[in-house]
CSV table of C-alpha atoms in Angstrom, one decimal:
chain,number,residue,atom,x,y,z
A,1130,MET,CA,-0.1,-0.2,0.0
A,1131,GLN,CA,1.5,3.8,-0.8
A,1132,ILE,CA,-0.1,6.6,0.4
A,1133,ARG,CA,0.3,9.6,-1.3
A,1134,SER,CA,-1.0,12.9,-2.3
A,1135,PHE,CA,-3.9,12.8,-4.6
A,1136,GLN,CA,-3.1,14.0,-8.7
A,1137,LEU,CA,-5.5,14.6,-10.4
A,1138,SER,CA,-6.2,11.3,-12.3
A,1139,ASP,CA,-7.2,10.0,-8.8
A,1140,TYR,CA,-10.7,12.4,-9.2
A,1141,ARG,CA,-13.4,9.5,-10.6
A,1142,SER,CA,-11.7,6.8,-8.1
A,1143,VAL,CA,-11.8,8.8,-5.1
A,1144,ALA,CA,-15.4,10.1,-6.3
A,1145,GLU,CA,-16.9,6.6,-6.6
A,1146,LEU,CA,-14.7,6.1,-3.3
A,1147,LEU,CA,-17.4,8.8,-1.6
A,1148,GLU,CA,-19.8,8.2,-3.1
A,1149,ASN,CA,-19.8,3.9,-1.9
A,1150,VAL,CA,-18.6,4.9,1.1
A,1151,LEU,CA,-19.8,7.5,2.4
A,1152,SER,CA,-24.1,8.3,3.1
A,1153,GLU,CA,-25.9,10.3,0.3
A,1154,GLU,CA,-25.7,13.2,2.0
A,1155,CYS,CA,-22.1,13.2,3.9
A,1156,CYS,CA,-21.5,12.9,0.1
A,1157,GLU,CA,-22.8,15.6,-1.5
A,1158,GLU,CA,-21.5,17.4,1.6
A,1159,THR,CA,-17.7,16.5,1.3
A,1160,MET,CA,-17.6,16.8,-3.0
A,1161,GLY,CA,-17.8,20.7,-2.5
A,1162,ALA,CA,-15.7,20.7,-0.2
A,1163,PHE,CA,-12.7,18.5,-1.2
A,1164,ALA,CA,-13.3,20.7,-4.7
A,1165,ARG,CA,-12.4,24.1,-2.6
A,1166,GLN,CA,-9.3,21.4,-0.6
A,1167,LEU,CA,-7.7,21.1,-3.7
A,1168,SER,CA,-8.6,24.4,-5.9
A,1169,TRP,CA,-6.1,25.7,-2.6
A,1170,ASP,CA,-3.9,22.3,-1.7
A,1171,SER,CA,-4.1,19.4,-3.0
A,1172,ASP,CA,-1.3,18.1,-1.0
A,1173,LEU,CA,-3.4,18.0,2.0
A,1174,VAL,CA,-5.8,15.6,0.2
A,1175,LEU,CA,-3.9,11.9,1.1
A,1176,VAL,CA,-5.0,8.6,-1.0
A,1177,ALA,CA,-4.1,5.2,-0.4
A,1178,GLU,CA,-3.6,3.2,-3.0
A,1179,THR,CA,-3.0,-0.8,-3.4
A,1180,GLU,CA,-2.2,-3.0,-6.2
A,1181,SER,CA,-5.9,-2.6,-6.7
A,1182,GLY,CA,-6.8,1.0,-7.3
A,1183,ILE,CA,-7.6,3.4,-5.0
A,1184,VAL,CA,-9.1,1.7,-1.4
A,1185,GLY,CA,-9.4,4.5,1.0
A,1186,VAL,CA,-8.7,9.2,1.2
A,1187,LEU,CA,-8.4,11.5,3.9
A,1188,ILE,CA,-9.2,15.1,3.8
A,1189,GLY,CA,-7.4,18.0,5.1
A,1190,THR,CA,-7.0,21.3,5.7
A,1191,ILE,CA,-5.2,24.2,7.9
A,1192,ASP,CA,-6.6,27.4,9.1
A,1193,GLN,CA,-4.7,29.4,10.0
A,1194,GLN,CA,-2.4,27.1,12.8
A,1195,LYS,CA,-4.7,24.0,13.6
A,1196,GLY,CA,-4.9,21.6,11.2
A,1197,TYR,CA,-8.6,19.4,10.5
A,1198,MET,CA,-8.7,16.2,9.9
A,1199,TYR,CA,-12.3,16.8,7.4
A,1200,ARG,CA,-13.6,13.1,5.8
A,1201,ILE,CA,-12.0,9.9,5.9
A,1202,ALA,CA,-13.4,7.1,3.6
A,1203,ILE,CA,-11.9,4.0,3.6
A,1204,ASP,CA,-12.9,1.2,1.3
A,1205,PRO,CA,-15.2,-1.4,3.3
A,1206,ASP,CA,-13.4,-4.4,1.6
A,1207,CYS,CA,-10.7,-3.3,2.6
A,1208,ARG,CA,-11.4,-2.6,6.9
A,1209,GLY,CA,-9.2,-3.9,9.3
A,1210,ARG,CA,-5.7,-3.8,7.6
A,1211,GLY,CA,-4.3,-0.6,9.2
A,1212,ILE,CA,-5.2,2.3,6.4
A,1213,GLY,CA,-7.1,4.9,8.1
A,1214,ARG,CA,-4.0,4.8,11.2
A,1215,ALA,CA,-1.4,4.7,7.4
A,1216,LEU,CA,-3.5,7.6,6.2
A,1217,VAL,CA,-3.8,9.9,9.5
A,1218,SER,CA,-0.3,9.7,10.7
A,1219,SER,CA,0.5,10.8,7.2
A,1220,ILE,CA,-2.0,13.8,7.1
A,1221,ASN,CA,0.0,14.4,10.9
A,1222,ASN,CA,4.0,14.9,9.4
A,1223,ARG,CA,2.3,17.1,6.3
A,1224,PHE,CA,0.7,18.9,9.3
A,1225,ARG,CA,4.2,19.3,11.7
A,1226,GLN,CA,5.9,19.9,8.1
A,1227,ARG,CA,3.5,22.7,7.7
A,1228,ASN,CA,4.2,24.1,11.9
A,1229,VAL,CA,0.4,23.3,12.3
A,1230,LEU,CA,0.0,23.9,15.9
A,1231,LYS,CA,-2.7,21.7,16.7
A,1232,VAL,CA,-4.8,18.7,15.0
A,1233,LEU,CA,-9.0,18.7,15.4
A,1234,ILE,CA,-11.3,16.1,14.0
A,1235,ALA,CA,-13.9,17.8,11.9
A,1236,GLY,CA,-16.3,17.2,14.7
A,1237,ASP,CA,-19.9,17.3,12.6
A,1238,LYS,CA,-22.8,14.9,12.5
A,1239,HIS,CA,-20.1,12.4,9.8
A,1240,ASN,CA,-17.6,12.3,12.3
A,1241,GLU,CA,-19.1,11.3,15.2
A,1242,LEU,CA,-19.2,7.8,13.4
A,1243,LEU,CA,-16.0,7.5,13.5
A,1244,LYS,CA,-15.0,8.6,17.5
A,1245,PRO,CA,-14.2,5.0,17.5
A,1246,PHE,CA,-11.8,4.8,15.4
A,1247,TYR,CA,-9.8,7.5,16.3
A,1248,GLU,CA,-9.9,6.4,19.9
A,1249,ALA,CA,-8.3,4.2,19.2
A,1250,LEU,CA,-5.5,6.3,17.9
A,1251,GLY,CA,-5.1,8.3,20.9
A,1252,ILE,CA,-7.3,11.2,19.1
A,1253,SER,CA,-9.4,11.8,22.2
A,1254,LEU,CA,-12.7,14.0,22.1
A,1255,LYS,CA,-11.2,17.0,23.1
A,1256,ASP,CA,-9.4,17.3,19.9
A,1257,PHE,CA,-13.3,17.5,17.9
A,1258,ALA,CA,-13.9,20.7,16.9
A,1259,ASN,CA,-17.4,21.5,16.8
A,1260,LEU,CA,-17.3,24.3,13.9
A,1261,ALA,CA,-19.9,27.6,13.6
A,1262,ARG,CA,-19.5,27.5,9.8
A,1263,PRO,CA,-18.4,24.3,7.8
A,1264,LEU,CA,-14.9,23.6,7.9
A,1265,ALA,CA,-14.8,24.3,3.8
A,1266,ILE,CA,-16.0,27.5,3.6
A,1267,VAL,CA,-13.8,28.7,6.6
A,1268,ALA,CA,-10.4,27.0,5.8
A,1269,GLY,CA,-7.8,28.3,3.0
């Protein structure tokens, strides 16, 4: 498995993964945020790729000195293989390279379902940021 920055040629595979993994409402919100993040900084959109193709994506963003993990999606057939952990580790490395002081999880209703995953990685509930405005509008 390889973790790397999103490339334009990945768009269709990532969009299909998000459609397959996320609820319709979450996918719609995520696709808008995904497009905005690509226009700002595509190096904070990471994909996990195996010989069979893209099996995971993590959309990160930075707002001032705070890094946010906005959305993570892993192919259901590939869960439990450490892909999510590898994506989180890679985005944290990118945040450190950019002198981010604090890393948070976008605390929207869709990420609430992932609290057990993040807690298993040692991320506490205090690291969930409930924002007054959608993250994709504020960050950049």
